[in-house]
Coordinates of C-alpha atoms in Angstrom, one line a residue:
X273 CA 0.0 0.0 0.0
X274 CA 0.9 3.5 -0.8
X275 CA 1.6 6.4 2.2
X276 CA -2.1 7.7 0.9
X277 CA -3.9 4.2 1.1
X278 CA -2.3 3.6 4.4
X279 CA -3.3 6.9 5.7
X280 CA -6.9 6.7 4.7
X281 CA -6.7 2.8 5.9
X282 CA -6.1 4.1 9.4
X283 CA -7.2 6.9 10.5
X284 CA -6.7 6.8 14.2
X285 CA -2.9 7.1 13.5
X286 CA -0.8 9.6 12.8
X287 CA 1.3 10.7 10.2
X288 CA 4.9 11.5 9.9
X289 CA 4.8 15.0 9.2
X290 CA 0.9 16.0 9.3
X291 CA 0.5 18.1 11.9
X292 CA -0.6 16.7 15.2
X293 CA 3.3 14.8 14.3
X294 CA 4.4 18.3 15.2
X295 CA 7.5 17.7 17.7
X296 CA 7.3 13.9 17.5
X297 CA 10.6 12.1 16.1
X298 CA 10.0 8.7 14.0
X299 CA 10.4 7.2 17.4
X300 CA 8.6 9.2 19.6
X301 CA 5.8 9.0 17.0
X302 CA 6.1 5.3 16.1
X303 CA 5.5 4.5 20.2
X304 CA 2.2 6.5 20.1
X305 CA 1.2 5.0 17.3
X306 CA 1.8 1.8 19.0
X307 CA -0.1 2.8 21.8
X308 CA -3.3 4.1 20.1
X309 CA -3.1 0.6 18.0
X310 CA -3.3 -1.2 21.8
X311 CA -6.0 0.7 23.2
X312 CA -8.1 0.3 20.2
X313 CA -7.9 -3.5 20.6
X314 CA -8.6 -3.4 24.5
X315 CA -5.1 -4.4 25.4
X316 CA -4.0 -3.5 28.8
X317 CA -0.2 -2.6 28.8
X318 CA 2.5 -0.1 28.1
X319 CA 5.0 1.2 25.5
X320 CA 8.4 2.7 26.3
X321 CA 11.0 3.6 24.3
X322 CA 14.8 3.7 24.7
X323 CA 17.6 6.0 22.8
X324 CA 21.2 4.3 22.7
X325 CA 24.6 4.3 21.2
X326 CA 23.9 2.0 18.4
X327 CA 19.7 2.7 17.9
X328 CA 16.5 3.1 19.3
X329 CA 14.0 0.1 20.7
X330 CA 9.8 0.2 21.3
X331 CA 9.5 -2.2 24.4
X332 CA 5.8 -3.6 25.0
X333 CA 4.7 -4.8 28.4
X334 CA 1.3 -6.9 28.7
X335 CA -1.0 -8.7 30.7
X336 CA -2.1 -11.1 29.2
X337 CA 0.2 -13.6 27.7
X338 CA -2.7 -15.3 25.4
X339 CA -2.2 -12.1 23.5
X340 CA 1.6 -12.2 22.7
X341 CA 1.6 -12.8 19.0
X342 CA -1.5 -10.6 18.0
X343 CA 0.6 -8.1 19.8
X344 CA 3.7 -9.1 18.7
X345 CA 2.2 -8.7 15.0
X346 CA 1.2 -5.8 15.6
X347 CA 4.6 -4.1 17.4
X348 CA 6.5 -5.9 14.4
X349 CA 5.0 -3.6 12.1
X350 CA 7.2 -0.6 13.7
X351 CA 10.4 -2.2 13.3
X352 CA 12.9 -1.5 10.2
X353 CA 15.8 -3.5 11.0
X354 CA 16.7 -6.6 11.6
X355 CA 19.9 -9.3 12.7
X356 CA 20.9 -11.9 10.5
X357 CA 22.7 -14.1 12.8
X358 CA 24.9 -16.2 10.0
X359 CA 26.5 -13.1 9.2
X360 CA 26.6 -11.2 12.1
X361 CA 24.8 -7.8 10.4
X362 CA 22.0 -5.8 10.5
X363 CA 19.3 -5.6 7.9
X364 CA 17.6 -2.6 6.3
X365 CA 13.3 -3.4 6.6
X366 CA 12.4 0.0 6.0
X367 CA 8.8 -0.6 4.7
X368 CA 5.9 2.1 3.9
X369 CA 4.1 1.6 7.1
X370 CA 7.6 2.8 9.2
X371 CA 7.9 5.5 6.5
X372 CA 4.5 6.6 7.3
X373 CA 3.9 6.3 11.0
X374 CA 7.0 5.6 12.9
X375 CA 9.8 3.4 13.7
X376 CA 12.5 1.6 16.0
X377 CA 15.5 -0.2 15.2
X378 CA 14.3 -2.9 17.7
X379 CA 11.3 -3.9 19.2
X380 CA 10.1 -6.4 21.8
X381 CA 6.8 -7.6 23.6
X382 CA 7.3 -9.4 27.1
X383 CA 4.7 -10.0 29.9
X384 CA 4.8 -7.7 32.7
X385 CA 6.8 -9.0 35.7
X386 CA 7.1 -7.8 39.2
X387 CA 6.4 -4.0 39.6
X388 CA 5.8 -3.2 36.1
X389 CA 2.4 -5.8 36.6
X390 CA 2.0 -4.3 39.9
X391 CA 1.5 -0.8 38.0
X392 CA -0.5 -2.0 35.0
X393 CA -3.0 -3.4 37.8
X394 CA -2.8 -0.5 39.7
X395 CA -1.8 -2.4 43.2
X396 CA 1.7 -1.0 42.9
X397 CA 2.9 1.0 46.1
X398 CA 6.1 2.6 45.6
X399 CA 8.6 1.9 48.3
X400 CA 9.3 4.9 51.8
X401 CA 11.2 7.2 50.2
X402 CA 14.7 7.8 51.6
X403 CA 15.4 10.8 53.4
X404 CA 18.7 12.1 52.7
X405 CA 21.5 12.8 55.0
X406 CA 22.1 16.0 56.7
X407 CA 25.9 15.5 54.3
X408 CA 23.4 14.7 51.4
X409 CA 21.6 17.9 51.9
X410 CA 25.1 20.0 52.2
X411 CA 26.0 18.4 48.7
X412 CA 22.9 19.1 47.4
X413 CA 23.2 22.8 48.7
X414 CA 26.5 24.2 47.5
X415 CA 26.1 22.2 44.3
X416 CA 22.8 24.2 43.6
X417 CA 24.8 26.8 44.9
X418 CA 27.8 26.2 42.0
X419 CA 25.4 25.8 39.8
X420 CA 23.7 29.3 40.5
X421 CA 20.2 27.1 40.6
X422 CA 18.0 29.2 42.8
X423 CA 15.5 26.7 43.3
X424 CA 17.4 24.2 44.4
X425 CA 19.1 27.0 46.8
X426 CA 15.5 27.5 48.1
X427 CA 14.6 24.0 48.2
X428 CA 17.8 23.3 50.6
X429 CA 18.5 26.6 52.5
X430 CA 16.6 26.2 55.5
X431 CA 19.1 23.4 57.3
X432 CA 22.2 26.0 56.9
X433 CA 20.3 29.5 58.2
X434 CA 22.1 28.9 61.3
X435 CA 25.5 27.6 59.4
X436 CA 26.8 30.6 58.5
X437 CA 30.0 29.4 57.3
X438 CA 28.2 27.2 54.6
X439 CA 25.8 30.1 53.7
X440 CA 29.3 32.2 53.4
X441 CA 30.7 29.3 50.5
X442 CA 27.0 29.1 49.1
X443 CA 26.7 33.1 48.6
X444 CA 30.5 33.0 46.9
X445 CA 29.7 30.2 44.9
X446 CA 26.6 31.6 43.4
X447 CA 28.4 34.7 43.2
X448 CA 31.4 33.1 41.2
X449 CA 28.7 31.4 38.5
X450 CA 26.8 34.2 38.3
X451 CA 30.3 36.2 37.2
X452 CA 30.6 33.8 35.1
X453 CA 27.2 34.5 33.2
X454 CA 25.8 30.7 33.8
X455 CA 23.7 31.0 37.1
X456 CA 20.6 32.5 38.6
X457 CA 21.6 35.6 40.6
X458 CA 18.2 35.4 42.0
X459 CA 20.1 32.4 43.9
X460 CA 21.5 35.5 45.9
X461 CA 18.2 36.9 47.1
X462 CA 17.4 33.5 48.1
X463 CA 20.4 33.9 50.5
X464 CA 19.6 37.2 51.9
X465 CA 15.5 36.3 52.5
X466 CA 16.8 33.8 54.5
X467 CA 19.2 36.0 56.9
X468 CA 22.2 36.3 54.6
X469 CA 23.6 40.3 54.6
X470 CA 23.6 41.8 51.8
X471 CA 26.8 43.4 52.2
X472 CA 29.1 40.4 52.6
X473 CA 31.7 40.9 50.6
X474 CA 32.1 38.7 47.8
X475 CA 35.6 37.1 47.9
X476 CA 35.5 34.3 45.0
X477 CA 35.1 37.1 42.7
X478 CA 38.5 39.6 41.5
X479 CA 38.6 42.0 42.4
X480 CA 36.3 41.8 45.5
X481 CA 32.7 43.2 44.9
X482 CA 29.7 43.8 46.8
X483 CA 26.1 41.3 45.5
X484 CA 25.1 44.8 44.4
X485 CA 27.5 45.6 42.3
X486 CA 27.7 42.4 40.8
X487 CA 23.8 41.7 40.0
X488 CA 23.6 45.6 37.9
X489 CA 25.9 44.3 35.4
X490 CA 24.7 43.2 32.2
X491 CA 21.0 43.5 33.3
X492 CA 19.6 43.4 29.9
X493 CA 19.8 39.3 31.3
X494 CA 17.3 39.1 33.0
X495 CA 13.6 41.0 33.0
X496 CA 13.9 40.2 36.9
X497 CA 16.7 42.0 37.7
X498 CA 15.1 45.1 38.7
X499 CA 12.9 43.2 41.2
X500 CA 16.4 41.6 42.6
X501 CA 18.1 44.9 43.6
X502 CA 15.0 45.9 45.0
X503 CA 15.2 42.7 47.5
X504 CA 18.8 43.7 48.2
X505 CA 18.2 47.5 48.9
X506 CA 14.8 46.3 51.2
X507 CA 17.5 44.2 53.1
X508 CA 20.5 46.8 53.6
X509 CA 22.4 47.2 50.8
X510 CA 24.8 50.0 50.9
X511 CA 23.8 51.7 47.3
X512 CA 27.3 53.6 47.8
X513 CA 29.7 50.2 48.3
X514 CA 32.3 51.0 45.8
X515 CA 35.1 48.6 43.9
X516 CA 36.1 50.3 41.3
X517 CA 32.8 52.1 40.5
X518 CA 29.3 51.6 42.1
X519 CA 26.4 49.8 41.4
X520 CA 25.2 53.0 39.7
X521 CA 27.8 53.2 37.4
X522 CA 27.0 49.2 36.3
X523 CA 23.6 50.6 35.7
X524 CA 24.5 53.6 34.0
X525 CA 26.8 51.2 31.5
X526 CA 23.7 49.1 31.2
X527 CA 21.0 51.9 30.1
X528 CA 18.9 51.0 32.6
X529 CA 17.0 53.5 34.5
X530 CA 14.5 51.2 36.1
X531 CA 17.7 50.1 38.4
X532 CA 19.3 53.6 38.6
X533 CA 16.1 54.9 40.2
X534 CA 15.7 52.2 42.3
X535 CA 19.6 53.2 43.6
X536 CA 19.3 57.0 44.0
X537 CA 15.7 56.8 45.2
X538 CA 17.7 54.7 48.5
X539 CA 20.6 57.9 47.8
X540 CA 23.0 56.3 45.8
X541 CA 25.8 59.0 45.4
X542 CA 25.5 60.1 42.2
X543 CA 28.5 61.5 41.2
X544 CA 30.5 58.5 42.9
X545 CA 33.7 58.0 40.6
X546 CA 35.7 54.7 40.1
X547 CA 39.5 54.6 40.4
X548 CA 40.3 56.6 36.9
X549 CA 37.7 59.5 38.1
X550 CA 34.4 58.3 35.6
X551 CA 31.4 58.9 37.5
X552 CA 28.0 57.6 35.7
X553 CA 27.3 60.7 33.5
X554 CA 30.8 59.7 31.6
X555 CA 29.5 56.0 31.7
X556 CA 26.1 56.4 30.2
X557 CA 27.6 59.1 27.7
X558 CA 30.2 56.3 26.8
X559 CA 27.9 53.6 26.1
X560 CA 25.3 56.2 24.2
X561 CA 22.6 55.5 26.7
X562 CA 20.2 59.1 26.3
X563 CA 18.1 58.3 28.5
X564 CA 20.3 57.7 31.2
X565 CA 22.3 60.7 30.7
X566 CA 18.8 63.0 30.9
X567 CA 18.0 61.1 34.4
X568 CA 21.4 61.6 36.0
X569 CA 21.3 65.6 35.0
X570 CA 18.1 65.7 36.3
X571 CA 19.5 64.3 39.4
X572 CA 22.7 66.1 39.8
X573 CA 25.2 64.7 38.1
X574 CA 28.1 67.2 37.7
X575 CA 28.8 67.9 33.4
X576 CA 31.7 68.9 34.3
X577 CA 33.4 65.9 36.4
X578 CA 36.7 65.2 35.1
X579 CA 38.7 61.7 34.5
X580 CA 42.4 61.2 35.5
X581 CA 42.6 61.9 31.7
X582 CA 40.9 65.4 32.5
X583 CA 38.0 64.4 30.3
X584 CA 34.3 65.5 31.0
X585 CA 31.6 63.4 29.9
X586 CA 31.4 65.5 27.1
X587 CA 34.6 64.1 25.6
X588 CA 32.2 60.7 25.6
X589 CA 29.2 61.9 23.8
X590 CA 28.3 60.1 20.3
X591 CA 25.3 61.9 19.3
X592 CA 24.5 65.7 19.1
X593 CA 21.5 64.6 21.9
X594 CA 23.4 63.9 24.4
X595 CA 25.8 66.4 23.5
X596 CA 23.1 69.1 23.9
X597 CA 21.6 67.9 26.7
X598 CA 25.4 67.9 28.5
X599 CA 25.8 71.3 27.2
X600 CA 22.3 72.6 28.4
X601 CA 23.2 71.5 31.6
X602 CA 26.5 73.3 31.6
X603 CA 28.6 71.3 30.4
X604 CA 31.9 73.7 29.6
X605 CA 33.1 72.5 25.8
X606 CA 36.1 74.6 26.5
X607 CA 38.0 72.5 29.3
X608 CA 40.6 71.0 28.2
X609 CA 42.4 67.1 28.6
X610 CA 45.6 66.6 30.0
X611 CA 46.6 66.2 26.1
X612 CA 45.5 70.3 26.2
X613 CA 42.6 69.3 23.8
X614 CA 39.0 70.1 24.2
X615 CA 36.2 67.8 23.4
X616 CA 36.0 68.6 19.6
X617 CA 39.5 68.6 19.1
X618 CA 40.3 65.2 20.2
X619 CA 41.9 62.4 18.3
X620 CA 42.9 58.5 18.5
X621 CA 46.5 58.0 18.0
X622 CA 46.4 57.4 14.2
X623 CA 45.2 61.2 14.0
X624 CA 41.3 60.6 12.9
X625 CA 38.7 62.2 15.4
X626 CA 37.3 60.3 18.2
X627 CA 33.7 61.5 17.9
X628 CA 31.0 61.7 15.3
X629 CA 31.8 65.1 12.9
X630 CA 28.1 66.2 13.5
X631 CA 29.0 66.0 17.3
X632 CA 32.5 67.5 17.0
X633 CA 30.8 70.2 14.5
X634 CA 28.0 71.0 17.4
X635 CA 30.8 71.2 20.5
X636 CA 32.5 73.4 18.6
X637 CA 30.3 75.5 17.4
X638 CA 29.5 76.1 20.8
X639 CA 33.2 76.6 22.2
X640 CA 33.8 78.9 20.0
X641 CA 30.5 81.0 20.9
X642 CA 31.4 80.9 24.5
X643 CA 35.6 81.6 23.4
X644 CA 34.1 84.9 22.0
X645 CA 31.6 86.2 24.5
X646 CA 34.6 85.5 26.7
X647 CA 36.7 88.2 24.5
X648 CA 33.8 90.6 24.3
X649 CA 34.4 93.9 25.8
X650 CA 32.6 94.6 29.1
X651 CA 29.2 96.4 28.2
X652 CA 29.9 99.4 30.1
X653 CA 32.8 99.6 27.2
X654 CA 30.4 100.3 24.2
X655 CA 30.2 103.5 23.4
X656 CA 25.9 104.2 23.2
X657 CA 25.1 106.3 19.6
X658 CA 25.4 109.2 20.8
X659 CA 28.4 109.1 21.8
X660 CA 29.5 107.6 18.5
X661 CA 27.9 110.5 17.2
X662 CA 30.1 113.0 19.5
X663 CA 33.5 111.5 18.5
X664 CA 32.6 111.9 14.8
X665 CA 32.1 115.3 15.2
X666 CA 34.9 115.8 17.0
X667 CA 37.1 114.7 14.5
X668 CA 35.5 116.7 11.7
X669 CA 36.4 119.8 14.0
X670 CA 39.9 118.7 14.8

């Protein structure tokens, strides 16, 4: 029969590649077949599959042994291999009907034995389950802990609240995968719900940070995150620890101002610099975040804040945008680097200019504005038209 006639012959079955075969390998598909084919013929029993190095197998498990080679007949079907014993191979018996609705490289029928008859009658009654050792638990613990799995953290963490020198590994160790971009860091505020403080530093980690610190970085991670520093900051964490920057300037890097409000709202300092002098303004302007920018103006950031390099954020901006916004803010395009170069005039080493030319083109246009109201006489200096008037005649007379 043809893939059509068979299809039409048997509709209860599904097809390879019809729809409802969505998601369902030739295997996976061939079992289910196998099991609808059962049920239609009243046969009490059950169909497992196995996956290994060499194939694939359909195993069937009945009842009723009377039944063994209707079954068997029917299973059969689904295999498309077999071993020739003489010759020690194994032969191809790929047929339409395992083209069409599944297949196994072997497949068996046995009567249930044991627990496996126990469940098909439904008298089976699974044996006490163990309960694991207090060192089973501590295993379990710290390797959820490696792992950054918070649930497992959760599942565990009430036997070590009072073991505060295995909370201490636990909170590195999620620390150390979360730094290393596999785990949870929700695994963290697991820890501090359950008495940890928030402020112990984090050692496992170079250089040592703060669980502050360390969950702002790259938050575009996780949609969580802002809920996260929340926990941390309702718990007592300093807004203001600082290794070489703050957690403001991690969000400021980031863009994101749901976590930036959430740290100056609790008085994050917000012109807090890291060891080369960048506060968050020059980290936001940096990494072209607007938005950023506009919220740490409006909250006091100082324009003109310089570097070791003697570089305001302005020197960082990308677009004219930001640029004005610096600028409106009072943001001085005259001051100069250590290099003696203002914002516009600043170059790489190979002599091309480090910023945009529309943003060069709009800092300067307004350095040289302010470089020549500087050199503008004092009012009180220009002479009214009258007087203008006077000293003309004058020098007619003369």
């Amino acid at each position: 029969m043809t893939r059509e006639e068979l299809i039409a012959a048997n509709p209860h079955l599904i097809a390879i590649g019809s729809d409802k075969a969505h998601g369902l390998d030739r295997l996976a598909l061939g079992a289910k077949n196998l099991r609808a084919e059962l049920k239609r013929l009243g046969v009490v029993g059950s169909v497992r599959t196995e996956r290994y190095a060499n194939g694939e197998s359909i195993d069937v498990f009945i009842l009723d042994e009377d039944q063994m080679k209707r079954v068997e007949a029917i299973t059969d079907r689904y295999c498309d291999s077999a071993f020739d014993g003489m010759t020690d191979t194994t032969l191809d018996r790929t047929t339409e009907w395992t083209q069409t609705f599944g297949r196994a490289k072997h497949t068996s029928v046995r009567v249930a034995r044991g627990d496996d008859r126990a469940k098909l009658l439904g008298t089976y009654q699974a044996p006490p389950k163990k309960e694991p050792t207090s060192a089973e638990i501590e295993k379990m613990f710290l390797t959820g802990a490696e792992r950054g799995t918070a649930s497992t953290v959760a599942r565990w963490i009430s036997h070590f609240k009072d073991k505060p020198n295995v909370m201490w590994l636990a909170w590195n160790q999620i620390a150390k995968s979360i730094a290393s971009g596999k785990g949870d860091p929700n695994a963290l505020g697991v820890l501090v719900e359950n008495g940890m403080d928030p402020n112990t530093p984090i050692e496992m980690v170079r250089p040592k940070t703060s669980a502050l610190i360390l969950v702002t970085h790259d938050t575009s991670r996780s949609q969580s995150r802002p809920q996260l520093v929340k926990t941390l900051l309702d718990h007592g964490a300093d807004p203001n620890f600082k290794n070489n920057g703050t957690a403001l300037s991690q969000a400021a890097q980031c863009g994101d101002t749901r976590i930036a409000k959430l740290l100056l709202a609790r008085r994050a300092q917000v012109n807090a610099v890291d060891n080369r002098g960048n506060n968050a303004l020059h980290e936001a302007t940096r990494k072209d975040h607007g938005d950023m920018v506009d919220l740490l103006l409006a909250k006091g950031a100082n324009p003109n804040a310089r570097t070791s390099d003697g570089e305001t954020p302005l020197f960082e901006a990308l677009n004219c945008g930001i640029a004005e916004a610096l600028l409106a803010a009072g943001a001085d395009p005259a001051i100069q680097n250590n290099k003696g170069q203002t914002a516009d005039e600043q170059r790489w080493a190979s002599g091309q200019y480090r910023m945009p030319d529309d943003v060069r083109a709009t800092i300067r246009q307004r350095r040289l504005g302010k470089l020549a109201q500087d050199v503008r006489p004092p009012e009180s200096d220009l002479a009214d038209p009258d007087e203008v008037r006077a000293r003309r005649s004058r020098g007619r007379s003369m």
